[in-house]
Coordinates of N, CA and C in Angstrom, one line a residue:
M1 N 11.3 -160.7 92.1 CA 12.2 -161.9 92.7 C 11.5 -163.1 91.7
K2 N 12.8 -164.0 91.7 CA 12.4 -165.3 91.0 C 12.7 -166.5 91.6
K3 N 12.1 -167.3 91.2 CA 12.1 -168.9 92.0 C 12.6 -170.1 91.1
L4 N 13.6 -170.5 91.4 CA 14.3 -171.8 91.0 C 14.8 -172.6 91.8
G5 N 14.2 -174.1 91.7 CA 14.6 -174.9 92.7 C 14.0 -174.7 93.9
G6 N 13.3 -174.1 94.3 CA 12.7 -174.0 95.9 C 13.4 -173.0 96.4
K7 N 14.1 -172.2 95.7 CA 15.0 -170.9 96.2 C 14.9 -169.5 95.3
T8 N 14.6 -168.8 96.1 CA 14.3 -167.3 96.0 C 15.3 -166.6 95.4
Y9 N 15.8 -165.7 94.2 CA 16.7 -165.0 93.8 C 16.3 -163.4 93.8
D10 N 16.7 -162.5 94.4 CA 16.2 -161.2 94.1 C 16.8 -160.7 92.9
C11 N 17.5 -161.7 92.0 CA 18.1 -161.0 90.8 C 18.7 -160.0 90.6
A12 N 19.4 -159.8 91.7 CA 20.5 -158.6 91.6 C 21.5 -159.1 91.0
A13 N 22.8 -158.3 90.5 CA 23.6 -158.3 89.8 C 24.3 -159.5 90.3
G14 N 24.5 -160.3 89.1 CA 25.1 -162.0 89.6 C 24.2 -162.8 89.7
C15 N 22.6 -163.0 89.6 CA 21.8 -163.7 90.0 C 21.8 -165.1 89.1
P16 N 21.9 -164.9 87.9 CA 22.1 -166.1 86.6 C 23.0 -166.8 87.3
V17 N 24.5 -166.0 87.4 CA 25.4 -166.9 88.1 C 25.5 -168.2 89.1
E18 N 24.6 -167.1 90.0 CA 24.3 -168.0 91.4 C 23.5 -169.0 91.1
A19 N 22.5 -168.9 90.3 CA 21.2 -169.6 90.0 C 21.9 -171.0 89.3
T20 N 22.9 -170.7 88.6 CA 23.6 -171.9 87.6 C 24.1 -172.5 88.5
L21 N 25.5 -171.7 89.0 CA 26.2 -172.5 90.3 C 25.3 -173.3 91.5
D22 N 23.7 -172.7 91.4 CA 23.3 -173.7 92.7 C 22.9 -175.0 91.9
L23 N 22.9 -175.0 90.7 CA 22.8 -176.2 89.9 C 23.5 -177.5 90.0
I24 N 25.0 -176.8 89.8 CA 26.5 -177.5 89.5 C 27.1 -177.5 90.7
D25 N 26.5 -176.9 91.7 CA 27.6 -176.7 93.0 C 27.9 -178.1 93.4
G26 N 29.3 -178.0 94.3 CA 29.7 -179.2 95.1 C 31.1 -180.2 94.1
K27 N 31.2 -181.0 94.7 CA 32.7 -181.6 94.2 C 32.3 -182.3 93.1
W28 N 31.1 -182.5 92.7 CA 31.2 -183.7 92.0 C 29.9 -183.9 90.7
K29 N 29.3 -183.0 90.8 CA 28.0 -182.6 89.8 C 28.7 -182.2 88.3
A30 N 29.4 -180.9 88.7 CA 30.2 -181.1 87.0 C 30.7 -181.9 86.7
V31 N 31.6 -182.9 87.4 CA 32.5 -184.0 86.8 C 31.4 -185.2 86.2
I32 N 30.6 -185.3 86.9 CA 29.4 -186.3 86.4 C 28.7 -185.9 85.2
L33 N 28.4 -184.7 85.3 CA 28.5 -183.8 83.8 C 29.0 -184.1 82.8
Y34 N 30.2 -184.1 82.9 CA 31.5 -184.0 81.9 C 31.3 -185.1 81.3
H35 N 31.1 -186.3 82.7 CA 31.7 -187.6 81.8 C 30.3 -188.1 80.8
L36 N 28.9 -187.4 81.7 CA 28.0 -187.6 80.5 C 27.6 -187.0 79.3
L37 N 28.7 -186.0 79.2 CA 28.4 -185.3 78.1 C 29.0 -186.8 76.6
S38 N 29.6 -187.7 77.0 CA 30.3 -188.5 75.9 C 28.9 -189.8 75.7
D39 N 28.6 -190.0 76.4 CA 27.7 -191.3 76.6 C 26.7 -191.2 77.8
T40 N 26.0 -192.1 77.5 CA 25.0 -192.8 78.4 C 25.8 -193.7 79.1
I41 N 25.7 -193.6 80.4 CA 26.6 -194.3 81.5 C 26.0 -195.0 82.8
R42 N 26.2 -196.1 83.2 CA 25.9 -197.1 84.2 C 26.4 -196.4 85.3
F43 N 25.4 -196.5 86.5 CA 25.8 -196.2 88.1 C 27.4 -196.7 88.2
N44 N 27.5 -198.0 88.0 CA 29.1 -198.5 88.4 C 29.9 -198.3 87.7
E45 N 29.6 -198.1 86.3 CA 31.0 -196.8 85.5 C 31.0 -195.9 85.7
L46 N 30.0 -194.8 86.2 CA 30.4 -193.9 87.0 C 31.1 -193.9 88.3
R47 N 30.8 -194.9 89.0 CA 31.6 -195.0 90.2 C 33.2 -195.2 90.2
R48 N 33.1 -196.2 89.1 CA 34.7 -196.6 88.7 C 35.1 -195.1 88.0
R49 N 34.9 -194.4 87.3 CA 35.4 -193.3 86.8 C 35.6 -192.3 87.8
L50 N 34.7 -192.3 88.8 CA 34.9 -191.2 89.9 C 35.6 -191.8 91.3
S51 N 36.8 -192.5 91.2 CA 37.2 -193.4 92.0 C 37.1 -193.0 93.7
R52 N 37.2 -191.4 93.8 CA 37.3 -191.3 95.2 C 35.7 -190.8 95.7
I53 N 34.7 -191.0 94.8 CA 33.6 -190.4 95.4 C 32.8 -191.8 96.1
T54 N 31.8 -191.7 97.0 CA 31.3 -193.0 97.9 C 30.0 -192.9 97.1
Q55 N 29.4 -194.5 97.4 CA 28.1 -194.5 96.5 C 27.3 -193.6 97.4
R56 N 27.3 -193.4 98.4 CA 26.1 -192.5 99.1 C 26.1 -191.3 98.3
M57 N 27.4 -190.8 98.0 CA 27.4 -189.3 97.8 C 27.2 -189.3 96.2
L58 N 27.4 -190.2 95.3 CA 27.5 -190.5 93.9 C 26.0 -190.7 94.0
T59 N 25.1 -191.4 94.8 CA 23.5 -191.4 94.3 C 23.2 -190.1 94.8
R60 N 23.5 -189.7 95.9 CA 23.0 -188.3 96.1 C 23.2 -187.1 95.0
Q61 N 24.6 -187.0 94.6 CA 24.7 -186.2 93.5 C 23.9 -186.1 92.3
L62 N 23.5 -187.7 91.4 CA 22.7 -188.0 90.6 C 21.1 -187.8 90.9
R63 N 21.0 -187.9 92.3 CA 19.2 -187.6 92.4 C 19.1 -185.9 92.6
E64 N 20.3 -185.0 92.8 CA 19.9 -184.0 92.8 C 20.0 -183.5 91.2
L65 N 20.9 -184.0 90.4 CA 21.1 -183.6 89.0 C 19.4 -184.0 88.4
E66 N 19.3 -185.0 88.6 CA 17.8 -185.6 87.9 C 16.9 -184.7 88.8
A67 N 16.8 -184.5 89.9 CA 15.8 -183.3 90.2 C 15.8 -181.9 89.7
A68 N 16.7 -181.5 89.1 CA 17.1 -180.5 88.6 C 16.8 -180.2 87.1
G69 N 16.4 -181.7 86.8 CA 16.3 -181.8 85.1 C 17.5 -181.5 84.5
L70 N 18.3 -182.1 84.9 CA 19.8 -182.0 84.1 C 20.0 -183.4 83.3
I71 N 19.5 -184.4 84.3 CA 19.8 -185.7 83.5 C 18.5 -186.7 83.5
H72 N 18.6 -187.7 83.1 CA 17.7 -188.9 83.1 C 18.1 -189.8 83.5
R73 N 17.3 -190.8 84.4 CA 17.7 -192.1 84.7 C 16.6 -193.1 84.0
E74 N 17.7 -193.9 83.5 CA 16.7 -195.0 82.9 C 16.6 -196.0 83.8
I75 N 15.5 -196.7 84.3 CA 15.8 -198.4 84.8 C 15.1 -199.4 84.1
Y76 N 15.9 -200.4 83.9 CA 15.8 -201.4 82.9 C 15.0 -203.0 84.1
A77 N 14.0 -203.5 83.5 CA 13.4 -204.4 84.3 C 14.2 -205.7 84.1
E78 N 15.7 -205.7 84.7 CA 16.5 -206.8 84.5 C 17.1 -207.4 85.8
V79 N 17.3 -208.5 85.5 CA 17.9 -209.2 86.9 C 19.1 -209.5 86.6
P80 N 20.7 -208.8 87.3 CA 20.0 -207.8 88.1 C 19.7 -206.4 87.5
P81 N 19.3 -205.7 88.2 CA 18.6 -204.6 87.7 C 19.5 -203.8 86.9
R82 N 19.4 -202.9 86.0 CA 20.3 -202.1 85.0 C 19.8 -200.6 85.3
V83 N 20.4 -199.8 85.5 CA 20.2 -198.4 85.7 C 21.6 -197.4 85.0
E84 N 20.4 -196.6 84.1 CA 21.8 -195.9 83.0 C 21.3 -194.4 83.3
Y85 N 22.6 -193.7 82.9 CA 22.2 -192.1 83.0 C 22.6 -191.4 81.9
S86 N 21.7 -190.3 81.6 CA 22.3 -189.7 80.2 C 21.7 -188.1 80.6
L87 N 22.2 -187.1 79.7 CA 21.7 -186.0 79.9 C 20.4 -185.5 79.3
T88 N 20.0 -184.8 79.8 CA 18.4 -184.5 79.2 C 18.9 -183.0 78.2
A89 N 18.2 -182.7 77.5 CA 18.3 -181.4 76.7 C 18.8 -180.4 77.5
L90 N 18.2 -180.1 78.4 CA 18.8 -178.9 79.6 C 19.9 -179.3 79.9
G91 N 20.7 -180.3 80.5 CA 21.8 -180.8 80.8 C 22.5 -180.5 79.7
R92 N 22.2 -181.4 78.6 CA 23.2 -180.9 77.2 C 23.5 -179.6 76.8
S93 N 22.4 -178.5 77.4 CA 22.8 -177.1 77.0 C 23.6 -176.6 78.0
L94 N 24.3 -177.5 79.3 CA 25.6 -176.8 80.1 C 26.5 -177.4 79.1
E95 N 26.8 -177.9 78.2 CA 28.1 -178.5 77.4 C 29.2 -177.4 77.3
P96 N 28.7 -176.3 76.7 CA 30.0 -175.6 76.6 C 30.4 -174.8 78.1
V97 N 29.7 -174.7 79.1 CA 29.8 -174.3 80.1 C 31.0 -175.3 80.9
V98 N 30.7 -176.6 81.1 CA 31.4 -177.7 81.6 C 32.6 -177.9 80.7
R99 N 32.6 -177.8 79.1 CA 33.7 -177.8 78.2 C 34.8 -176.7 78.6
M100 N 34.2 -175.4 79.2 CA 35.1 -174.4 79.4 C 35.8 -174.5 80.9
L101 N 35.2 -174.9 81.8 CA 35.8 -175.6 83.1 C 36.6 -176.5 83.1
W102 N 36.9 -177.5 82.0 CA 37.5 -178.4 81.7 C 39.0 -177.6 81.1
T103 N 38.4 -176.9 80.2 CA 39.9 -176.0 79.4 C 40.2 -175.1 80.4
W104 N 39.7 -174.3 81.3 CA 40.5 -173.6 82.4 C 41.1 -174.1 83.4
G105 N 40.3 -175.3 84.0 CA 41.1 -176.1 84.7 C 42.6 -176.5 84.3
D106 N 42.5 -177.3 83.1 CA 43.4 -177.7 82.7 C 44.5 -176.8 82.3
Q107 N 44.3 -175.5 81.7 CA 45.3 -174.8 81.4 C 46.2 -173.9 83.2
Y108 N 45.2 -173.9 84.2 CA 45.5 -173.6 85.4 C 46.2 -174.8 86.3
L109 N 45.9 -176.2 85.9 CA 46.7 -177.1 86.3 C 48.3 -177.0 85.9
A110 N 48.1 -176.7 84.4 CA 49.6 -176.5 83.5 C 50.5 -175.5 84.1
G111 N 49.9 -174.3 84.4 CA 50.5 -173.2 85.0 C 50.8 -173.3 86.3
R112 N 50.4 -174.0 87.2 CA 50.9 -174.0 88.7 C 51.9 -175.2 88.6
R113 N 51.7 -176.1 87.8 CA 53.0 -177.1 87.5 C 54.3 -176.5 87.2
S114 N 54.1 -175.1 86.3 CA 55.4 -174.4 85.5 C 55.7 -173.3 86.2
R115 N 54.9 -172.8 87.1 CA 55.2 -171.9 88.2 C 56.5 -172.1 89.0
A116 N 56.9 -170.9 89.3 CA 57.8 -171.0 90.3 C 57.4 -169.8 91.5
P117 N 57.7 -170.4 92.8 CA 57.1 -169.6 93.9 C 57.7 -168.0 93.6
S118 N 56.9 -167.3 94.0 CA 57.6 -165.5 94.1 C 58.2 -165.7 95.1
L119 N 58.8 -164.2 95.4 CA 59.8 -163.8 96.3 C 58.7 -163.7 97.7
N120 N 57.7 -163.4 97.7 CA 57.0 -163.7 99.0 C 56.6 -164.9 99.4
G121 N 57.0 -165.7 98.5 CA 56.3 -167.3 98.5 C 55.0 -167.8 98.4
A122 N 54.2 -166.9 97.7 CA 52.7 -166.8 97.1 C 53.2 -167.0 95.6
A123 N 52.3 -168.1 95.1 CA 52.3 -168.8 93.7 C 52.1 -167.6 92.5
S124 N 52.3 -167.1 91.2 CA 51.7 -166.3 90.8 C 50.6 -166.8 89.8
P125 N 49.7 -166.2 89.8 CA 48.7 -166.3 88.9 C 48.6 -167.0 87.6
P126 N 47.9 -168.0 87.2 CA 48.3 -168.7 85.8 C 47.9 -167.8 85.0
Q127 N 48.9 -167.6 83.8 CA 48.5 -166.9 82.2 C 47.6 -167.8 81.6
L128 N 46.5 -167.5 81.3 CA 45.7 -168.3 80.7 C 45.5 -167.8 79.5
A129 N 45.4 -168.7 78.2 CA 45.3 -168.4 76.8 C 44.0 -167.6 76.6
D130 N 44.1 -166.7 75.4 CA 43.0 -166.2 75.1 C 41.7 -166.9 74.1
H131 N 40.7 -166.9 74.3 CA 40.1 -167.8 73.2 C 39.1 -166.9 72.5

């Protein structure tokens, strides 16, 4: 048995995937990580980039990513206060995973746009390019 983030995993087949998904689960965490790949970003800039997220949800997701050690929050003693977020080394290690999620999603969306419904009304699965 292994403990990670307060949860215990039995380390059966698939456990590393479960542990990884537990860190980046939810609608916004991977998207936040994607935006932080390129730069250090202030809270309000993240909020502008993620226009459909509420302030409360963004705060919650950022706190969870910080607690997991994936992002760093820097608070500057200024008026008004300035808070910036950046990836930690651990968060940066997820870069290949986040970029592959983007690539897969881009190909999936392109396939969805170009597919015609099949005879039974269900859409056919996307054909992804080999890498």
